[in-house]
Short mmCIF file of C-alpha atoms and ligand atoms in Angstrom, two decimals:
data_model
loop_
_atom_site.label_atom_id
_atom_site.label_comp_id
_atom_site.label_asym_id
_atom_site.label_seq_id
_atom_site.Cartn_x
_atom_site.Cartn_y
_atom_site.Cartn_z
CA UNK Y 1 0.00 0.00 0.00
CA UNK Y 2 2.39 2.15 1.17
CA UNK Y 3 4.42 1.98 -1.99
CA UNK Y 4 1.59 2.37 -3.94
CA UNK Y 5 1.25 5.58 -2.49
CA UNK Y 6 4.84 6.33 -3.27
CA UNK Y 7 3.98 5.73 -6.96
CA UNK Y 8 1.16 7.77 -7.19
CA UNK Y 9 3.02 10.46 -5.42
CA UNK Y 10 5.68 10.10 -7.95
CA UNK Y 11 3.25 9.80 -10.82
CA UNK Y 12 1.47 12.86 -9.97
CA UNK Y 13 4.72 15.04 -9.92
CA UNK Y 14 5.49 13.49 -13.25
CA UNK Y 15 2.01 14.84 -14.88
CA UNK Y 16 1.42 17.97 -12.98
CA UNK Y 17 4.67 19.70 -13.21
CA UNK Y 18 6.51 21.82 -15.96
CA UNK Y 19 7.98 19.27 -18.57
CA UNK Y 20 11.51 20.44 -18.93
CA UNK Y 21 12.20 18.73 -22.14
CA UNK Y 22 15.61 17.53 -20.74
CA UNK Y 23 17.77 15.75 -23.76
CA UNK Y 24 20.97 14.27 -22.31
CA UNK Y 25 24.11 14.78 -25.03
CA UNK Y 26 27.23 12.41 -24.85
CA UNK Y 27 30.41 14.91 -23.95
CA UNK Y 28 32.69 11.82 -23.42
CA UNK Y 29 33.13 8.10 -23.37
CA UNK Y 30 30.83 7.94 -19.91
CA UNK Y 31 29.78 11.47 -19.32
CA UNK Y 32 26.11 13.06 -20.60
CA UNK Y 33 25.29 16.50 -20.43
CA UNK Y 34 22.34 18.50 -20.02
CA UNK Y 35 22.66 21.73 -20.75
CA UNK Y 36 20.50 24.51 -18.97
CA UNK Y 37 19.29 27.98 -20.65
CA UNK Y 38 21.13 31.24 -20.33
CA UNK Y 39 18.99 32.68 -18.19
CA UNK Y 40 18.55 34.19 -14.79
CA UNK Y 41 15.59 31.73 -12.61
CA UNK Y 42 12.44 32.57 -14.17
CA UNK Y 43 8.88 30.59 -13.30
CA UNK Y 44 8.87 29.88 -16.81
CA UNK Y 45 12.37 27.89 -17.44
CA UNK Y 46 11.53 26.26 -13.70
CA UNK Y 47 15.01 27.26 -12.63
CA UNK Y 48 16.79 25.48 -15.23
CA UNK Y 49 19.76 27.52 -15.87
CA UNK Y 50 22.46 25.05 -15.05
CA UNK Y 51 24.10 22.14 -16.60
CA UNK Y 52 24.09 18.56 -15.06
CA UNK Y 53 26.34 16.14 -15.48
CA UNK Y 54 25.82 11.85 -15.58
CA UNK Y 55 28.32 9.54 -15.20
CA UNK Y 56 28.17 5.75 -16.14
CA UNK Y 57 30.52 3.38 -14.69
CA UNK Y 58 28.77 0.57 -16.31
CA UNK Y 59 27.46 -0.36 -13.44
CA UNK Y 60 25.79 2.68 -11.93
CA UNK Y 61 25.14 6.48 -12.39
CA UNK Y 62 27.18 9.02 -10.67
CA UNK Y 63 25.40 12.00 -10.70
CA UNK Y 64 27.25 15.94 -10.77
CA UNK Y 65 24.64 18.55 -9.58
CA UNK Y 66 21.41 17.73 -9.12
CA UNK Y 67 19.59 20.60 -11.10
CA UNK Y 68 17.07 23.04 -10.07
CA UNK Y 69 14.08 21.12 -8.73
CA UNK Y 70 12.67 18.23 -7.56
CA UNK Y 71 11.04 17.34 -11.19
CA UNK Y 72 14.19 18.86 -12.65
CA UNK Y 73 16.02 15.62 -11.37
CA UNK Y 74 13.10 13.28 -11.47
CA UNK Y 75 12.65 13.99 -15.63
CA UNK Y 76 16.59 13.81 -15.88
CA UNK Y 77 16.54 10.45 -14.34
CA UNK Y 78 14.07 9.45 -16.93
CA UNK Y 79 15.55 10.87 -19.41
CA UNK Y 80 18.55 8.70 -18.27
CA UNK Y 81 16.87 5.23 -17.26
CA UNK Y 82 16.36 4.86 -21.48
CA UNK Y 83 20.20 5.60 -21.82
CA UNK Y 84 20.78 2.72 -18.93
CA UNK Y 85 18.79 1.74 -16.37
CA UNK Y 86 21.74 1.27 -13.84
CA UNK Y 87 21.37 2.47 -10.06
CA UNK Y 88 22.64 5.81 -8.91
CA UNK Y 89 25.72 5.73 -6.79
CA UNK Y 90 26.08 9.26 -5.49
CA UNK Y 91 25.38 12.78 -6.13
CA UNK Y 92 27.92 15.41 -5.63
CA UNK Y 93 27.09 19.23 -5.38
CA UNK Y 94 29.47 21.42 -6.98
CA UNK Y 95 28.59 24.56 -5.18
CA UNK Y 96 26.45 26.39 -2.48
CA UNK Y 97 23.68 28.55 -5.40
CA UNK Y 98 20.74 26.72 -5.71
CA UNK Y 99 20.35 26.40 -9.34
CA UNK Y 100 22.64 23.69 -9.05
CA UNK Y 101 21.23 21.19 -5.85
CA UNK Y 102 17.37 21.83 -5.45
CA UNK Y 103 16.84 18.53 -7.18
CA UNK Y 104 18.44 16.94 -4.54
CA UNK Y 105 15.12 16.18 -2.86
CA UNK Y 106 14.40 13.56 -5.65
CA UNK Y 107 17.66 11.47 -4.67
CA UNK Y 108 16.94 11.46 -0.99
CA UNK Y 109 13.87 9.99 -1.76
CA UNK Y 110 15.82 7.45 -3.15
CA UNK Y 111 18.27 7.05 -0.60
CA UNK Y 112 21.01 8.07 -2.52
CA UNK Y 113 24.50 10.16 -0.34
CA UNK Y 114 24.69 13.49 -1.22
CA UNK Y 115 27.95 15.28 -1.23
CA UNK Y 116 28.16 18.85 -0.57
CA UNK Y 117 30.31 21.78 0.34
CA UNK Y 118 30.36 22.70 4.40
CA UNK Y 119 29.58 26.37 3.34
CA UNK Y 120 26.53 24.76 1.58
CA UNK Y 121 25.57 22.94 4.63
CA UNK Y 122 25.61 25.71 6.86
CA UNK Y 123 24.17 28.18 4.47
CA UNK Y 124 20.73 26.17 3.73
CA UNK Y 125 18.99 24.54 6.65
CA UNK Y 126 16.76 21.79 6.18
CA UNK Y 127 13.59 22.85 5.37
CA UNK Y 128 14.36 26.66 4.55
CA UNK Y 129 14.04 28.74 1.58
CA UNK Y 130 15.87 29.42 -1.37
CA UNK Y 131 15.46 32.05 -4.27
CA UNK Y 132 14.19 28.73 -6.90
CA UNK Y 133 11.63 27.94 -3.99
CA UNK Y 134 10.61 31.75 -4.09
CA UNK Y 135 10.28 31.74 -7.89
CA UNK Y 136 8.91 28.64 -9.11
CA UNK Y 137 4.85 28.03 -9.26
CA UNK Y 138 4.00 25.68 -7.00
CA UNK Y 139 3.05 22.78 -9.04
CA UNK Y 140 6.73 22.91 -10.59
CA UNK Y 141 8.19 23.28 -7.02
CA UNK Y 142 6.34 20.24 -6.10
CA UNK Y 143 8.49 18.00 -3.56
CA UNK Y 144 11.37 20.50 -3.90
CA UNK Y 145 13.02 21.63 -0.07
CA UNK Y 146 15.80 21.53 1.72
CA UNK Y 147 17.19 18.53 2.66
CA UNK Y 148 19.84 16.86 4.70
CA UNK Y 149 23.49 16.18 3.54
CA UNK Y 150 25.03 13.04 4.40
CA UNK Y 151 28.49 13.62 3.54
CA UNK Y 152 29.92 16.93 4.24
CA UNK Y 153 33.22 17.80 2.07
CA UNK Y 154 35.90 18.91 4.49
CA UNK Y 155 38.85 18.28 2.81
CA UNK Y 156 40.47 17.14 -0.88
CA UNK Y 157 39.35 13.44 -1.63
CA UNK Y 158 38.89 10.66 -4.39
CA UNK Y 159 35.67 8.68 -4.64
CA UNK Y 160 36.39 5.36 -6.80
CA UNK Y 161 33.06 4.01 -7.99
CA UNK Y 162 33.24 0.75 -9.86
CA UNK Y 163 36.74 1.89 -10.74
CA UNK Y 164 36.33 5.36 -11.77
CA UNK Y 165 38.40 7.63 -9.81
CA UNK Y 166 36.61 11.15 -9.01
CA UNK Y 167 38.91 13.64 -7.75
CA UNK Y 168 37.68 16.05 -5.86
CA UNK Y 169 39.32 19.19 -5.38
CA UNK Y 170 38.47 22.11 -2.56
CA UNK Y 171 39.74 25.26 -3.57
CA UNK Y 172 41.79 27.58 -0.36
CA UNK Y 173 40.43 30.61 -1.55
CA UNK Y 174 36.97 32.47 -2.35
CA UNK Y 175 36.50 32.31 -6.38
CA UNK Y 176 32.97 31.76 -7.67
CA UNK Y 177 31.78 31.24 -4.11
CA UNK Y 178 33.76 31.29 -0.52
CA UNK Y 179 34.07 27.30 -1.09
CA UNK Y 180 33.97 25.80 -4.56
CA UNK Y 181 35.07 22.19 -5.29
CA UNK Y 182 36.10 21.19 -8.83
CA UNK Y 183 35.80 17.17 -9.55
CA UNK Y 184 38.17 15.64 -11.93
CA UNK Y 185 38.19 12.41 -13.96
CA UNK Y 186 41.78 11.63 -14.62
CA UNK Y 187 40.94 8.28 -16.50
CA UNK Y 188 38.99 10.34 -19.02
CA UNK Y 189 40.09 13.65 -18.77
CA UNK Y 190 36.86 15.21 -17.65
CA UNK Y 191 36.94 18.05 -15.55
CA UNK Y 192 34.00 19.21 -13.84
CA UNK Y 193 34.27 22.62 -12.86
CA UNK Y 194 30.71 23.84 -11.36
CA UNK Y 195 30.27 27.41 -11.70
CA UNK Y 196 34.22 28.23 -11.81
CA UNK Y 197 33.61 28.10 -15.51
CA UNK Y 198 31.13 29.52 -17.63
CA UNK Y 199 30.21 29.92 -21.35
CA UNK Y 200 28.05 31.94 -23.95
CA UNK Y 201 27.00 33.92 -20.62
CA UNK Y 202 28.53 37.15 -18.04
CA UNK Y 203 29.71 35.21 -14.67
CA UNK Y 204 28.35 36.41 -11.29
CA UNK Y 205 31.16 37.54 -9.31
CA UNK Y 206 28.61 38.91 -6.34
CA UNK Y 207 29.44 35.31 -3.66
CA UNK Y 208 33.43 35.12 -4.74
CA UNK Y 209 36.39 36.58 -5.62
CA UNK Y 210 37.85 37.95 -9.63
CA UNK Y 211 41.24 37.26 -7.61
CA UNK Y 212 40.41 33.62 -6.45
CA UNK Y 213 38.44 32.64 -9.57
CA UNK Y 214 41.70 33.85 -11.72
CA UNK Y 215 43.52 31.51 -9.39
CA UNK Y 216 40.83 28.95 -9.82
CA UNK Y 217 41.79 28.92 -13.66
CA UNK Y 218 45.31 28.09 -12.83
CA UNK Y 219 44.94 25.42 -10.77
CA UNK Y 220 41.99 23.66 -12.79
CA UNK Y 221 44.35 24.32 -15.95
CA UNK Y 222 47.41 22.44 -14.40
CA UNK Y 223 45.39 19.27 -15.05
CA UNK Y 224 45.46 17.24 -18.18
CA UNK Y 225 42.06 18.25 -19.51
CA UNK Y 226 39.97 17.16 -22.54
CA UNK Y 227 35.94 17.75 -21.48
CA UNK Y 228 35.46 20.81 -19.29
CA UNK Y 229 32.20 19.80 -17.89
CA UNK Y 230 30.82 23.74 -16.99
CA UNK Y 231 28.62 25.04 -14.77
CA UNK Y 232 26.59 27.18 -16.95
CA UNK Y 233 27.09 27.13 -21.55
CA UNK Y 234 27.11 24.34 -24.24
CA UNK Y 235 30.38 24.34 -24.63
CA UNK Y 236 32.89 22.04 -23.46
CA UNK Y 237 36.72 22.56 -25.01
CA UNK Y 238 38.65 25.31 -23.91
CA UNK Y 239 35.86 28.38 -24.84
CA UNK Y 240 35.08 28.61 -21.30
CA UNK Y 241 38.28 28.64 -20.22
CA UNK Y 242 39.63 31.12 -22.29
CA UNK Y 243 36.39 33.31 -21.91
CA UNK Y 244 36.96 33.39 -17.87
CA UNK Y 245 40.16 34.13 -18.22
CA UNK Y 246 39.86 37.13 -20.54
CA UNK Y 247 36.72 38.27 -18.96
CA UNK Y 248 37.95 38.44 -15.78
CA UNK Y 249 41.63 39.59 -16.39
CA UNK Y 250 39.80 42.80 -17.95
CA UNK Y 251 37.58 43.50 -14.99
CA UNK Y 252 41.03 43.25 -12.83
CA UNK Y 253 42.73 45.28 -15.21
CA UNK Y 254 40.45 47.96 -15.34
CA UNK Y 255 39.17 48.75 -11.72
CA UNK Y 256 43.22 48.96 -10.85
CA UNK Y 257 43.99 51.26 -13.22
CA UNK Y 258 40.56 52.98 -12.15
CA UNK Y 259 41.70 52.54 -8.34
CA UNK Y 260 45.70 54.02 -9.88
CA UNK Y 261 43.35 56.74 -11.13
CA UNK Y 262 41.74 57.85 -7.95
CA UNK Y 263 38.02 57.13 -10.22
CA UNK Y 264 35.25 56.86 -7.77
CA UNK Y 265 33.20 54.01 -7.86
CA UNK Y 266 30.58 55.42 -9.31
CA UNK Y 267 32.18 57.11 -11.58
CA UNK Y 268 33.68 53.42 -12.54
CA UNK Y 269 30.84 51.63 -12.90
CA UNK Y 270 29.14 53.72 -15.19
CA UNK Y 271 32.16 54.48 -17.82
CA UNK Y 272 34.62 51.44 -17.35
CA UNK Y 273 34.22 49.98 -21.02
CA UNK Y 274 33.51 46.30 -21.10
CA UNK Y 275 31.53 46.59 -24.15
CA UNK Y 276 33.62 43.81 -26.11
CA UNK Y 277 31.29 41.16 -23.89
CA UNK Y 278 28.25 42.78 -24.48
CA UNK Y 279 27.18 39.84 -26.99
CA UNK Y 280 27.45 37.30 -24.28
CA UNK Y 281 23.99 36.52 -22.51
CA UNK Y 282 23.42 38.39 -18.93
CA UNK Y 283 25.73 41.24 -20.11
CA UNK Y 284 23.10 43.95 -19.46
CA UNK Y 285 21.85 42.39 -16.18
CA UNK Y 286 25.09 41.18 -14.50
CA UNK Y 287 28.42 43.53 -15.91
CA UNK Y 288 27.28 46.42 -13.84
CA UNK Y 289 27.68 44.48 -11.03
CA UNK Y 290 30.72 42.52 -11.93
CA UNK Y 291 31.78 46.31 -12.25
CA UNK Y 292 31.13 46.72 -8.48
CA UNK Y 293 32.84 43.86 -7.23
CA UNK Y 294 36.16 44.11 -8.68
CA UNK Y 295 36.31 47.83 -7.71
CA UNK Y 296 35.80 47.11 -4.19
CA UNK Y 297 37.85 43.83 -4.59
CA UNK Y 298 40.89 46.04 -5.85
CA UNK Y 299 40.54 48.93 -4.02
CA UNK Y 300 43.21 47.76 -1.06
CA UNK Y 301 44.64 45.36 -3.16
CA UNK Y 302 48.26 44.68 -3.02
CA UNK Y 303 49.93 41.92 -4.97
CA UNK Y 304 51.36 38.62 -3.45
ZN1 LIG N 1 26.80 29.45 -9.11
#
């Protein structure tokens, strides 16, 4: 009876909530990709701005980020039961913003450890709100909360699963966030950098560090990569790479020769010409304050 229940439950998200179309894409031997829109966290796109990640060890799923919802993840692990219908291992969270973990209320359904950030743990209590649960209508929120983590990343580690070594990487400093992890597949090359790396869209600086996330760059480039797995974009060789690193080198650039200047902030924000990225998405929304950030990050800034 009572699973049953569970089923109807289940079915009932299935029918009632937003399809998200989700259409998984090969980026590597083992690793599928679904690619979110460019988009701030809208009702309409049900939060979907981030890409998720599936691994397949041939004997189960690992799962990177769990997406932005509980039917987010539910309609991904459809989407990936007709690829194979193998059991999921574990889920790992790259990072503390919500567009990327919502959906982990699906896997605890199933049982499945979660992996997450401390800063992630802290931040979001069990059964609190976040900015998806504020946005989304209700029916396409359905099931999606807060829950618990049950293993807390403290310090650098490798999960093997069936054999497949994921290396997981904590980085010292603030970059994209005050506590990022990057997750690395040496046996294929994959590199899964969460929101450290983004394409065909303006980064958020607002939770990190243009200091830290240059750093970030470094250390994720020191590794012999072939699949940059991103946070956010469709692409997956080096365009991200090389668009973080110019993007952000400019916005250092500027707001300490602006600083060298004695330019008010203000005055910074509103001239400081980053007009060569204004054909990525999010420019209009997100470069003023980028703008912001790196003035007040450089402003007592002395070298190492
Ligand atoms: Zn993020």
């Amino acid at each position: 009876m009572i699973k049953k229940l569970g089923l109807i439950l289940l079915l009932s998200v299935a029918v009632f909530a937003m399809d998200y179309k989700l259409k998984p894409k090969r980026i590597s031997n083992s690793v599928y990709m679904f690619t979110g829109h460019n988009e701030i966290v809208t009702a309409k796109n049900g939060g979907n701005i981030a890409n998720t990640y599936w691994v397949n060890t041939s004997k189960h799923w690992v799962v990177i980020d769990s997406g932005a919802s509980y039917a987010y993840a539910l309609q991904a692990h459809e989407a990936m039961k007709k690829i194979a219908n193998l059991p999921i291992k574990l889920v790992i969270n790259t990072h503390m913003h919500d567009d990327h973990w919502m959906g982990n209320s699906y896997y605890k359904e199933l049982n499945i450890p979660l992996y997450a950030t401390k800063l992630q743990v802290e931040t979001f209590k069990v059964g609190g709100s976040t900015r998806i649960l504020h946005t989304l209508n209700k029916e396409d929120a359905k099931g999606t909360k807060i829950v618990s983590i049950d293993n807390i990343i403290t310090a650098n580690q490798t999960l093997n699963v069936d054999g497949y070594e994921f290396e997981i990487t904590i980085l010292e400093k603030p970059a994209h966030t005050k506590q990022d992890i990057f997750i690395y597949m040496k046996k294929e090359k994959v590199l899964f950098s969460g929101d450290l790396l983004f394409s065909q869209r303006v980064t958020s600086i607002r939770d990190g560090s243009i200091e830290g996330s240059l750093n970030s760059l470094k250390v994720m480039h020191a590794k012999d990569v072939k699949t940059w797995a991103n946070g956010h974009g469709k692409y997956t060789d080096l365009t991200a790479y090389n668009h973080m690193t110019s993007y952000l080198s400019d916005l250092k650039k500027l707001a300490l020769q602006a600083v060298e200047d004695e330019v008010e902030l203000d005055e910074f924000v509103k001239t400081a010409d980053m007009s060569k990225y204004k054909d990525m998405k999010l420019f209009d929304r997100l470069s003023k304050a980028n703008l912001d950030s790196a003035f007040r990050e450089y402003e007592f800034f002395e070298e190492e």
